[in-house]
XYZ file of N, CA and C in Angstrom:
792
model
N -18.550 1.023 -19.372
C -17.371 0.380 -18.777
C -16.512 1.427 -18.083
N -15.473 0.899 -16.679
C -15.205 1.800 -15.881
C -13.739 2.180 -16.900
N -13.659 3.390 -16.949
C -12.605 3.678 -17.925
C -11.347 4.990 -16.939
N -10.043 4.496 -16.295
C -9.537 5.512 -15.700
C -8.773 6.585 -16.392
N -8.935 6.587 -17.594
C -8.390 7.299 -18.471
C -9.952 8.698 -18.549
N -10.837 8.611 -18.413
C -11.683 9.471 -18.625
C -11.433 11.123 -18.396
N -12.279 12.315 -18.725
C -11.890 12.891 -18.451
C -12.674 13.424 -16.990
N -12.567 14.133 -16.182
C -12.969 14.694 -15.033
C -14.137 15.598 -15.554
N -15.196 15.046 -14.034
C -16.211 16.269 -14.678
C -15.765 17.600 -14.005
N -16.045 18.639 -14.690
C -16.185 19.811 -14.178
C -16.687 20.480 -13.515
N -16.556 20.952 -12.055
C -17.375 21.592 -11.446
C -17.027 23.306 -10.918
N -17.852 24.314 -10.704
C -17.179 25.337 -10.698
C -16.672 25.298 -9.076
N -16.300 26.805 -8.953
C -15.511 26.872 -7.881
C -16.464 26.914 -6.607
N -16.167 25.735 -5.386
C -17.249 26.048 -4.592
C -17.023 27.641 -3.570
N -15.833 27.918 -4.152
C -14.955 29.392 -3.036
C -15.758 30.615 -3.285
N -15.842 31.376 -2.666
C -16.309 32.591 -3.654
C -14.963 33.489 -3.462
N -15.190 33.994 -4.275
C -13.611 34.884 -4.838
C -13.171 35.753 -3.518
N -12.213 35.402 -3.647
C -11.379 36.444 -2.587
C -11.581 35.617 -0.967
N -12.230 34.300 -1.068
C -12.291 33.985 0.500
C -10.518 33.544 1.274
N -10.148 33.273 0.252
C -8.816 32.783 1.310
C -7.488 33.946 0.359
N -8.003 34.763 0.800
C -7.189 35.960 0.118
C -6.012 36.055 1.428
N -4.539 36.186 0.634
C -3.523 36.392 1.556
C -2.993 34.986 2.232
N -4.170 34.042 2.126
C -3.750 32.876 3.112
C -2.616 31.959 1.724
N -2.001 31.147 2.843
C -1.103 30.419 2.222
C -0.973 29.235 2.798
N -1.259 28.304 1.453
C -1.646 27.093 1.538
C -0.874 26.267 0.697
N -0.525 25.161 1.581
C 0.405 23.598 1.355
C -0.547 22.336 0.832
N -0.148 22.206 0.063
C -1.069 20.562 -0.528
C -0.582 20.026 -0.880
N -0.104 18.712 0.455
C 1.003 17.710 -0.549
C 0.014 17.049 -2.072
N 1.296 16.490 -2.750
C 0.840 15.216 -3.584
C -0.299 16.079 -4.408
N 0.087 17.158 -4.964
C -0.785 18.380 -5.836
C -0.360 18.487 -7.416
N 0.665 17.592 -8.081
C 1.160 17.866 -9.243
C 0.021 17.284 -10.151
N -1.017 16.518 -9.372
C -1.925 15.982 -10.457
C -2.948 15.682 -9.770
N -4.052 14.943 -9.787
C -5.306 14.792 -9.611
C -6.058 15.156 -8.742
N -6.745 14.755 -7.472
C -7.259 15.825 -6.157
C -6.581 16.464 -5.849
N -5.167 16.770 -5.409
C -4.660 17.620 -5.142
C -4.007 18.877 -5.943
N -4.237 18.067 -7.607
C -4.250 19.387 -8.184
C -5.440 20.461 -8.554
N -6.718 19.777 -8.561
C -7.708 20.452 -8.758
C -7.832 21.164 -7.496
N -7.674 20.416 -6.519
C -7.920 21.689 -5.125
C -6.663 22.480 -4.940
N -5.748 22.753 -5.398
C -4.659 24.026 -5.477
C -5.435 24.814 -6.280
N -6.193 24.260 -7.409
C -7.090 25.556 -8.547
C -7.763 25.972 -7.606
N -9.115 25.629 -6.686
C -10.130 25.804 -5.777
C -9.158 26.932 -5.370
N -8.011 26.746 -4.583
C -7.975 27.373 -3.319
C -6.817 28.908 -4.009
N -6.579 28.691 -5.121
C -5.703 29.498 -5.290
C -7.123 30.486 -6.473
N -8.136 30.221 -6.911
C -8.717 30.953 -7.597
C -9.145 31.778 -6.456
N -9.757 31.193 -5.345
C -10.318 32.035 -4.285
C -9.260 32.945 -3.572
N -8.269 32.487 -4.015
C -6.856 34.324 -3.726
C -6.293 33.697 -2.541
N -5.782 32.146 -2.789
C -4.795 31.621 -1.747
C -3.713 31.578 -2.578
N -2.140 31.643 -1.567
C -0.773 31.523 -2.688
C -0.986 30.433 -2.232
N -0.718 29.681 -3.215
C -0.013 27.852 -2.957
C 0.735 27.561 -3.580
N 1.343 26.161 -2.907
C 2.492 25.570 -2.903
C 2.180 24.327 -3.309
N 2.619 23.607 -4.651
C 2.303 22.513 -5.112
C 3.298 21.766 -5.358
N 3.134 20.889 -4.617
C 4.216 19.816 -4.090
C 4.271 18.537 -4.733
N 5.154 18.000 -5.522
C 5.260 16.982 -5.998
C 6.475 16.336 -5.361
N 6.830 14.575 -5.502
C 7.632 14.133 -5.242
C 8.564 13.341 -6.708
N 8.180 13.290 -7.415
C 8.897 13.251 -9.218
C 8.242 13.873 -10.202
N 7.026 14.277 -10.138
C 6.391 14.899 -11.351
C 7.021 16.504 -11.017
N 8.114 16.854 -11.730
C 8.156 18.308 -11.882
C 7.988 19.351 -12.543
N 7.890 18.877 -13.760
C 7.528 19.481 -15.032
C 6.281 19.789 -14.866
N 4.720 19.074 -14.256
C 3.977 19.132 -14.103
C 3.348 20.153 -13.048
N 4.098 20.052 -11.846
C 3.525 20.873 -10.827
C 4.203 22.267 -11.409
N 5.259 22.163 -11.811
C 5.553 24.029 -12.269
C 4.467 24.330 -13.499
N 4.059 23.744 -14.373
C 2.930 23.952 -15.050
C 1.748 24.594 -14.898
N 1.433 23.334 -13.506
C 0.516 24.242 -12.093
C 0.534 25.441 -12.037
N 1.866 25.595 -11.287
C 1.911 26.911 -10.828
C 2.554 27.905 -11.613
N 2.950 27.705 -12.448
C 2.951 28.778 -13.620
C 1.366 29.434 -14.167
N 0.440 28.204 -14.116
C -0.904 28.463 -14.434
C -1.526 29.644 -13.760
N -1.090 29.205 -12.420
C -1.605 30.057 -11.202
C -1.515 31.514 -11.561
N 0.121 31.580 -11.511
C 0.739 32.749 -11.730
C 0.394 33.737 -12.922
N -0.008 33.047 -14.192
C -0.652 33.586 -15.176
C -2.094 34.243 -15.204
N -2.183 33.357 -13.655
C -3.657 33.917 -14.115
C -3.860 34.950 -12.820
N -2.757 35.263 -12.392
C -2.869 36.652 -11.442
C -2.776 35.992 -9.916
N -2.175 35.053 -9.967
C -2.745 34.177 -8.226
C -0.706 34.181 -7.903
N -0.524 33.526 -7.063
C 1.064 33.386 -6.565
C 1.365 31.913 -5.741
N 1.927 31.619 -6.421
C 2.579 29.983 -5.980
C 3.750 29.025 -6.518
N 3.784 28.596 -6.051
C 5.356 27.805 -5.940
C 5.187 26.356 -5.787
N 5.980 26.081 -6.748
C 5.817 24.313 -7.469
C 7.276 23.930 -6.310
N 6.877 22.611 -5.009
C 8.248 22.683 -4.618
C 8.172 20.933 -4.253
N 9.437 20.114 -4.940
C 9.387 18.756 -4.765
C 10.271 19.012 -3.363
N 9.249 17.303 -2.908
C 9.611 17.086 -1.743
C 9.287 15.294 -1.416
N 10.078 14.429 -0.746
C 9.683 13.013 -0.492
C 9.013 13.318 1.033
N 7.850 12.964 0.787
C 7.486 13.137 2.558
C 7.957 11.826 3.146
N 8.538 10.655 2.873
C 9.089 10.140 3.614
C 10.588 10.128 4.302
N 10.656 11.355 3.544
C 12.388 11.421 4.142
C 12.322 13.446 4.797
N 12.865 13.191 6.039
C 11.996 14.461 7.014
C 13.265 15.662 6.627
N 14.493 15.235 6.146
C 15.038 16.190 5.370
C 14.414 16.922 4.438
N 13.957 16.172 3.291
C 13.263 16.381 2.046
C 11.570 17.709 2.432
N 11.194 16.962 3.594
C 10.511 17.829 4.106
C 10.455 19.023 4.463
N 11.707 18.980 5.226
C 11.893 20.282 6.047
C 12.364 21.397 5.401
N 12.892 20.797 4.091
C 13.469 21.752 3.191
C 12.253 22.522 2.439
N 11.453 21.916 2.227
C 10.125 22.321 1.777
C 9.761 23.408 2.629
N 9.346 22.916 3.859
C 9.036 24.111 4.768
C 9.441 25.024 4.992
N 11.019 25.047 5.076
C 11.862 26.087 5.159
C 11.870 26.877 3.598
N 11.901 26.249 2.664
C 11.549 27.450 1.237
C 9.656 27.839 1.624
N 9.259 27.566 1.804
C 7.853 28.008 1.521
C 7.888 29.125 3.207
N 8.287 28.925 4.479
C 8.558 29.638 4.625
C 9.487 31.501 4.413
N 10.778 30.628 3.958
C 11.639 31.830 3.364
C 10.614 32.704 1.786
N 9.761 32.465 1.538
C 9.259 33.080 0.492
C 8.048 33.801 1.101
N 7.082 33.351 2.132
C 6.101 33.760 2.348
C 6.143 34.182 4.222
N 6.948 33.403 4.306
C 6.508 33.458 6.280
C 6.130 32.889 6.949
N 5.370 31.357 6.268
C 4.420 30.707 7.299
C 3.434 30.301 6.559
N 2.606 29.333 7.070
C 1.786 28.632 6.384
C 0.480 28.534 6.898
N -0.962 28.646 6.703
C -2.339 29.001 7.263
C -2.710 28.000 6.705
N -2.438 27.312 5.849
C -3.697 25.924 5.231
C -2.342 24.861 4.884
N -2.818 23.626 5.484
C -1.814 22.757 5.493
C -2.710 21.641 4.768
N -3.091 20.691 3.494
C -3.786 19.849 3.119
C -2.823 18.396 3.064
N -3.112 18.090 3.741
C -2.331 16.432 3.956
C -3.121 15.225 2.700
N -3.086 15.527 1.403
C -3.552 15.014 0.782
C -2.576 13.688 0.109
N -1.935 13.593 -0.096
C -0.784 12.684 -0.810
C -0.714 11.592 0.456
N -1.037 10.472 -0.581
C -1.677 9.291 0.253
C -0.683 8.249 -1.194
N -0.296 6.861 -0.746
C -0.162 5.652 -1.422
C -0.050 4.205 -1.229
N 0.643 3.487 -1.541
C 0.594 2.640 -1.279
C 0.520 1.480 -1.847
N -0.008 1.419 -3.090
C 0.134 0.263 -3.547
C 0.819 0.250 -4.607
N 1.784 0.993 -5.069
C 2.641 1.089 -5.732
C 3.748 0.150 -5.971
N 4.430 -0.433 -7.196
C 5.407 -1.452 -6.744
C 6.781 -1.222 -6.116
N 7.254 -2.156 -6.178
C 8.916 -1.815 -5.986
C 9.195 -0.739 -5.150
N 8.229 -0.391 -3.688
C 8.295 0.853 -2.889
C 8.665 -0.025 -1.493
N 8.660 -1.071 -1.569
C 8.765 -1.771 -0.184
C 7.858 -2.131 0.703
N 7.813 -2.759 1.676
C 6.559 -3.279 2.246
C 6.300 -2.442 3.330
N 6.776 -2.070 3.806
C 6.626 -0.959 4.712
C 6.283 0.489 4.296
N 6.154 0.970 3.044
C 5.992 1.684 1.898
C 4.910 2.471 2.516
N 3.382 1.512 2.563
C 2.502 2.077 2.686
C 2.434 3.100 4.020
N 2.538 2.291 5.383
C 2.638 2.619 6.745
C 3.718 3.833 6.930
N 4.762 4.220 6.104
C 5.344 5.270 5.946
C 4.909 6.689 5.291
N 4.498 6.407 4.479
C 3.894 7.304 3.674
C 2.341 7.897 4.305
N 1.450 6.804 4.755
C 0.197 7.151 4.887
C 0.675 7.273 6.712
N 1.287 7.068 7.615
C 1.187 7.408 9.113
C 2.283 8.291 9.310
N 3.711 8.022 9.283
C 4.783 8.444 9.547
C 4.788 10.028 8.854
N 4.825 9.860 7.489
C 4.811 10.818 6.916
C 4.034 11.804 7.074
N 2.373 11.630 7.397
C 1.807 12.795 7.866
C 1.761 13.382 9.095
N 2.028 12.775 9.988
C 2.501 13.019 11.160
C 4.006 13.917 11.051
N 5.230 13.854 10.587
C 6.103 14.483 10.690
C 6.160 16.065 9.560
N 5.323 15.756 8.472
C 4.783 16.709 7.388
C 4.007 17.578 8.563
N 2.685 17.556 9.275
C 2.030 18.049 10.537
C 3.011 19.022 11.508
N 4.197 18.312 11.811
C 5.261 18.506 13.097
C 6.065 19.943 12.312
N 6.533 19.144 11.471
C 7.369 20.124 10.837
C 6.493 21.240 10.324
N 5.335 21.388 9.377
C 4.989 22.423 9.714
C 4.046 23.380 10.703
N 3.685 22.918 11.564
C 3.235 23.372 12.847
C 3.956 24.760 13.265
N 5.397 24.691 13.699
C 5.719 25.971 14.250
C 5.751 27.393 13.220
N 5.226 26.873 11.666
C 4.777 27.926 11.230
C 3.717 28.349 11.098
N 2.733 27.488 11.507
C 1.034 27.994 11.501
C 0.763 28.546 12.531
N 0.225 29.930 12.741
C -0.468 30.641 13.353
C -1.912 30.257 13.983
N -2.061 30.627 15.142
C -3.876 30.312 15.287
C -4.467 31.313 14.822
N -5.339 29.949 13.663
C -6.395 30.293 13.020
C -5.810 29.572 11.547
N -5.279 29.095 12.017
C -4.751 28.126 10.747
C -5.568 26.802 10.646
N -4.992 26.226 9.739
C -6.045 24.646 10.001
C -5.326 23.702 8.671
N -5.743 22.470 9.235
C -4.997 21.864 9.058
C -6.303 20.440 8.503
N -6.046 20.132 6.630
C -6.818 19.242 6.289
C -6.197 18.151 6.306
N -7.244 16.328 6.889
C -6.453 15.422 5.993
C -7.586 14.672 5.408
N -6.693 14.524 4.423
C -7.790 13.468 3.375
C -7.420 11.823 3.384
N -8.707 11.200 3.227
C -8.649 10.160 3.457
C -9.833 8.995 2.632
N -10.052 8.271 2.620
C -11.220 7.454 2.028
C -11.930 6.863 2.911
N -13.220 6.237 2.644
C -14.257 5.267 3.438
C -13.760 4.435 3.692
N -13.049 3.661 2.596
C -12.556 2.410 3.225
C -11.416 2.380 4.112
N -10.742 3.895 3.947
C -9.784 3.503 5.383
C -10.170 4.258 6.591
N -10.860 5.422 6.826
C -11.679 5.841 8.088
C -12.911 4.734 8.642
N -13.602 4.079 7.968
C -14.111 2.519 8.447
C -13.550 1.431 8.924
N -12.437 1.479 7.881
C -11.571 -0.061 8.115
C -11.859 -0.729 9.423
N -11.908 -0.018 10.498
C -12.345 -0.639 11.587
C -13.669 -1.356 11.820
N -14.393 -1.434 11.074
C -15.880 -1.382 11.468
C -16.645 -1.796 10.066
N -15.680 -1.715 9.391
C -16.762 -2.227 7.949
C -15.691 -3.092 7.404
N -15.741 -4.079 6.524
C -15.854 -4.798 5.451
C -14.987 -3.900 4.078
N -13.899 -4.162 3.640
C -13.201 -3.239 2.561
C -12.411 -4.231 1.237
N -12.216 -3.661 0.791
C -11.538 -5.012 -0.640
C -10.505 -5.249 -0.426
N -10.184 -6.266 0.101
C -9.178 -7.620 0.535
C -7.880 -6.365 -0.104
N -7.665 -6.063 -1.428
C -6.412 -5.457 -2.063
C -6.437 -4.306 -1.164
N -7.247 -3.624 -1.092
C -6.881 -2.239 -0.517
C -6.612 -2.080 0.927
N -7.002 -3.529 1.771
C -6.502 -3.605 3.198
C -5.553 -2.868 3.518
N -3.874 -3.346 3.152
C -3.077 -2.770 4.021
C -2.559 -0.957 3.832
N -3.330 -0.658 2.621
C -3.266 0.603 2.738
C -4.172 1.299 3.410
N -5.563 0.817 3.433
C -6.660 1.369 4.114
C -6.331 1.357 6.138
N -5.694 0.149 6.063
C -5.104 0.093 7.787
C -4.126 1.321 8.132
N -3.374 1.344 6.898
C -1.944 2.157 7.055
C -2.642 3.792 6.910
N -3.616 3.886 6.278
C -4.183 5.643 6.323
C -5.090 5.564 7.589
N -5.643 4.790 8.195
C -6.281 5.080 9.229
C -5.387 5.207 10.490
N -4.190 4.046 10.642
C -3.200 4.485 11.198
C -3.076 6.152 10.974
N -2.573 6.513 10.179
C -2.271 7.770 10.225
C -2.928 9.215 10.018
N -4.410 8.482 10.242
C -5.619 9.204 10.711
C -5.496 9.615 11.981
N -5.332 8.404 12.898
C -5.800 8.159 14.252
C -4.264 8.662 15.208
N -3.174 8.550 14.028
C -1.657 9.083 14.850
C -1.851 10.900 14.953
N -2.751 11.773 13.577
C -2.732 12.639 14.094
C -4.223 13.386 14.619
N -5.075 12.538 15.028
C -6.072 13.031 15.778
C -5.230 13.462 17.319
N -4.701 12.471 17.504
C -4.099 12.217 18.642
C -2.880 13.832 19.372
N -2.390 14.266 18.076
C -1.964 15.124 18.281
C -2.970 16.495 18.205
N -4.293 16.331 18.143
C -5.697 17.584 18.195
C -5.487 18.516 18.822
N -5.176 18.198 20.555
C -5.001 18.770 21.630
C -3.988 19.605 21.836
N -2.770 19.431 21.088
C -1.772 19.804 20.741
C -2.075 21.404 19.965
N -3.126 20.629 19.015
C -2.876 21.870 17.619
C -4.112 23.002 17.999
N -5.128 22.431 19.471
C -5.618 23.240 19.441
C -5.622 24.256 20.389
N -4.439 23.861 21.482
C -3.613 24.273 22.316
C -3.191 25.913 21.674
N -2.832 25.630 19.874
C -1.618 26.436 19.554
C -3.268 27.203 18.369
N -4.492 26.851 18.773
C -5.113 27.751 18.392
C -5.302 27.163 16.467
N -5.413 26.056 16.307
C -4.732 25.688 14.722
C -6.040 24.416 14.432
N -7.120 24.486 13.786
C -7.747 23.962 13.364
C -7.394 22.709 12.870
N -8.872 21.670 13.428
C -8.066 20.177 12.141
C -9.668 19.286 11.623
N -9.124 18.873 10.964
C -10.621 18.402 9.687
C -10.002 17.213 8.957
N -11.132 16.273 8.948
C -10.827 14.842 8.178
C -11.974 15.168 6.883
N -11.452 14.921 6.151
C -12.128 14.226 4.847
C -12.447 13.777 4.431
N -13.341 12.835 4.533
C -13.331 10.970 3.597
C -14.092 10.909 2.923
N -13.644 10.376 1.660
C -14.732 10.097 0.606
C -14.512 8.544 0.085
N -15.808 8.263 -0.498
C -15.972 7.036 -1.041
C -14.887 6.942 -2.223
N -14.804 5.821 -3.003
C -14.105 5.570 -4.416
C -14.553 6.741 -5.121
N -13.630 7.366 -5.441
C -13.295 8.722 -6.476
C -13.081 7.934 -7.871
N -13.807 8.047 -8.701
C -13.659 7.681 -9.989
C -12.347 8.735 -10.781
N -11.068 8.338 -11.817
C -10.340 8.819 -12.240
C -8.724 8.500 -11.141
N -8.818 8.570 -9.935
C -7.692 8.451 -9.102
C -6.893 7.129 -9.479
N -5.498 7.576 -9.243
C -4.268 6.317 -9.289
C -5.264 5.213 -8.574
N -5.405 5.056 -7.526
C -6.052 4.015 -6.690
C -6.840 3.354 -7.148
N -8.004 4.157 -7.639
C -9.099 3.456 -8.719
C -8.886 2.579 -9.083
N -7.722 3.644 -10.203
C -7.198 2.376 -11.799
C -6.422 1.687 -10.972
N -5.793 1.512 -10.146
C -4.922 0.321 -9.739
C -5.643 -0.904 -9.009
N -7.003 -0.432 -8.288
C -7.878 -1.290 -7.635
C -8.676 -2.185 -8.887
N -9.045 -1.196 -9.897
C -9.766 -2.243 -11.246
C -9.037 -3.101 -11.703
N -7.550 -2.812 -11.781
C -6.587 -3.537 -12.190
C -6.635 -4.953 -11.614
N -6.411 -4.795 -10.339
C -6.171 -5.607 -9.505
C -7.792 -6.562 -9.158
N -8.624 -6.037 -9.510
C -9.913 -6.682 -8.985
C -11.295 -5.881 -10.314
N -11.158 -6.229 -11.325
C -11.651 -5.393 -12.414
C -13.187 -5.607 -11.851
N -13.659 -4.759 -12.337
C -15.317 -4.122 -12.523
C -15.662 -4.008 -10.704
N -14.477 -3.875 -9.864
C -14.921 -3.008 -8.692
C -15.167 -1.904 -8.765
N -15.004 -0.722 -9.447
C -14.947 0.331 -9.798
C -16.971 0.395 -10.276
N -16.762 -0.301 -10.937
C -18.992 -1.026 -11.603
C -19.577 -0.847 -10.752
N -19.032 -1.979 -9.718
C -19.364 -2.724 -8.240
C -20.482 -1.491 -7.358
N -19.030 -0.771 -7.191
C -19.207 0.322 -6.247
C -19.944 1.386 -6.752
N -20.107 1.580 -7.569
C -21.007 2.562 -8.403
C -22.637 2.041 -8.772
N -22.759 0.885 -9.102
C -23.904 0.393 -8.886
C -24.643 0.134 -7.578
N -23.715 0.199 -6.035
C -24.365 0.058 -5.278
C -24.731 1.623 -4.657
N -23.924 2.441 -4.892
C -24.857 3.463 -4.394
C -24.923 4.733 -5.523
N -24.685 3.997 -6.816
C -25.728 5.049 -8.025
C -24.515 6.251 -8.404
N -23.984 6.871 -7.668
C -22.806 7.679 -7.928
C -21.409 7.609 -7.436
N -21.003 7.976 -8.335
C -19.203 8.159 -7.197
C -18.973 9.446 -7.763
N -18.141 10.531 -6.894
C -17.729 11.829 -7.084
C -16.049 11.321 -8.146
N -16.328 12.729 -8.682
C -15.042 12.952 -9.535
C -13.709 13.459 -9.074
N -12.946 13.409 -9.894
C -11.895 13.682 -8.854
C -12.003 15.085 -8.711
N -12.660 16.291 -9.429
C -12.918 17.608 -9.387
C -14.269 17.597 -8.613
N -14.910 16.839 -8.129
C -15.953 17.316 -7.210
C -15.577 17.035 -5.981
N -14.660 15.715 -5.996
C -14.377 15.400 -4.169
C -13.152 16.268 -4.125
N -12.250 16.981 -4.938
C -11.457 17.760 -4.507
C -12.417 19.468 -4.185
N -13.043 19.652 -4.909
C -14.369 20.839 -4.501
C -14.660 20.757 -3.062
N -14.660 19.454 -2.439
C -15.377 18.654 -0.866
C -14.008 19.365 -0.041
N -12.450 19.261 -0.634
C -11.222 19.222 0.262
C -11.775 20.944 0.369
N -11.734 21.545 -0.545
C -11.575 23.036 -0.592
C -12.421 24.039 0.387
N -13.708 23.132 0.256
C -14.774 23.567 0.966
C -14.462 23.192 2.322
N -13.307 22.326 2.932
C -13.155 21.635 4.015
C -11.806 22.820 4.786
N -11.525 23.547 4.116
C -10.546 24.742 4.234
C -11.425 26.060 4.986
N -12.674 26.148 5.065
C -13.393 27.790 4.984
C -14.980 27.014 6.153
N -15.201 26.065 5.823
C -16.458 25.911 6.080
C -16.379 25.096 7.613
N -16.926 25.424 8.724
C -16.681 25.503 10.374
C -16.370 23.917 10.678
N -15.572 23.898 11.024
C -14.859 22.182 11.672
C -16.014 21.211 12.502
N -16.501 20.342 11.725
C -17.402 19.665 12.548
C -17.093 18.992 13.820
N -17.919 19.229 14.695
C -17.581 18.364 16.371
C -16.705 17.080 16.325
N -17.212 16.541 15.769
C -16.359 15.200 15.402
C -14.612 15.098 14.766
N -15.027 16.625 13.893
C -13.516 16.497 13.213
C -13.316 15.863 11.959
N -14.833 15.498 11.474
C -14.549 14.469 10.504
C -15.866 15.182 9.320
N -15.414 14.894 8.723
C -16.581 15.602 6.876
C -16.778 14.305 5.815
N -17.555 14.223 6.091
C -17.787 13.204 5.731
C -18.587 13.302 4.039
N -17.919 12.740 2.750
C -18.371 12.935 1.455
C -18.662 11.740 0.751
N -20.071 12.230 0.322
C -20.759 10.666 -0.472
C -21.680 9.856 0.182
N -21.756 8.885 -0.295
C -22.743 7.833 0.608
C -21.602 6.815 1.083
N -22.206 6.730 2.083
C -21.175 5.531 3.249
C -21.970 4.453 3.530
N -22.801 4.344 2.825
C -23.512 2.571 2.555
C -22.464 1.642 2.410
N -22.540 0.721 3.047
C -22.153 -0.021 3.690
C -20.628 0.109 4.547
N -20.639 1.268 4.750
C -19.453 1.239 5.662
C -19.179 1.711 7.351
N -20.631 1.873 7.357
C -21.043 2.476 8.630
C -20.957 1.435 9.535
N -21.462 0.187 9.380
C -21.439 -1.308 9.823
C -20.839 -2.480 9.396
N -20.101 -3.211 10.550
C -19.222 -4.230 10.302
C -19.751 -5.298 9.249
């Protein structure tokens, strides 16, 4: 039985030590699950990071106290990416401490959360990464780069078939897929790398458990039709590796099997 309480499997580091030595790297939405396992990835391989929460604080300084203990350098810093104050303040401390930013991971995604408003999702998953992008842009250097993460069902949404519940978030992240492809030309103008992510249903994620909730033994569903789903420590292994390893033509990295999402 699909259980979101489980624990994560373990996988080692796909980095080899010392590859992102000196670089300094942003990962929203990092106080806990993909985005906290890929701050471990990227900070074991000798990146400082910055782990960003928007209420969990106790947690992300935990993080990065971890970091710090274990000989690495980073900074736990809350921030609402929907409010571009809240943002900018972020940028501006992670600047004032380091100088600038070389790895930007646009991971912190939601949406179906309650009592956030209906417009909730389309803020968070378009608006927000787009102005998170803007704002930190004039500190990335070329040769920087810039990840976003995303799922199958919302890089398809166009073209495939997705679970009725997860629609308007899956519309609202592809929206804000497609708002900052758009700005590419821009980032590659300024010499600044960019990379999509998508993976199938991540077993363990908020989304998961909120999708079983909402539609129980989809979580089965999806796992019986194509035999595996990645963990939240292996598809965050996929983000890390999506930091070092050469930007595909397309722009897009594609993780897992995409049975049935390739076609309408």
């Amino acid at each position: 039985m699909y259980d979101p309480e489980q624990e994560n499997t373990t996988v080692s580091n796909p980095l080899a030590a010392g590859a992102l030595a000196g670089k300094r790297a942003l990962v929203t939405g990092s106080s806990r699950g993909i985005g906290a396992d890929t701050v471990g990835y990227l900070a074991e391989a000798g990146a400082k990071v910055v782990v960003n929460y928007r209420n969990k604080a106790r947690r992300a300084e935990q993080i990065a106290e971890g970091v710090v203990a274990a000989g690495g350098d980073a900074l736990a810093v809350g921030a609402d990416l929907t409010d571009h104050d809240s943002v900018q303040a972020m940028v501006d401390a992670v600047v004032q401490a380091w100088g600038g930013i070389d790895l930007l991971v646009l991971n912190a995604s939601g949406g179906m959360e309650s009592g956030m408003g209906e417009d909730y999702a389309l803020r968070l998953n378009r608006d927000a990464q787009v102005d998170m992008l803007q704002t930190a842009v004039p500190h990335m250097a070329a040769g920087s780069r810039v990840v976003f993460v995303t799922s199958h069902q919302a890089h398809f949404v166009e073209t495939a078939e997705t679970l009725p519940e997860y629609l308007p978030v899956a519309k609202s992240k592809y929206a804000g897929e497609t708002a900052l492809r758009e700005l590419v030309p821009q980032l590659e103008a300024a010499g600044i790398e960019f990379v999509v992510v998508s993976g199938d249903m991540i077993e363990g994620t908020i989304t998961a458990t909120l999708l079983n909730r909402i539609n129980p033994g989809a979580i089965e569903e999806r796992r019986g039709a194509v035999g595996k789903l990645y963990s939240v420590s292996e598809f965050a292994a996929e983000i890390a590796l999506a930091a070092v390893e050469p930007v595909p033509a397309d722009h897009t990295r594609l993780v897992g099997d995409v049975s049935g999402f390739t076609q309408a």
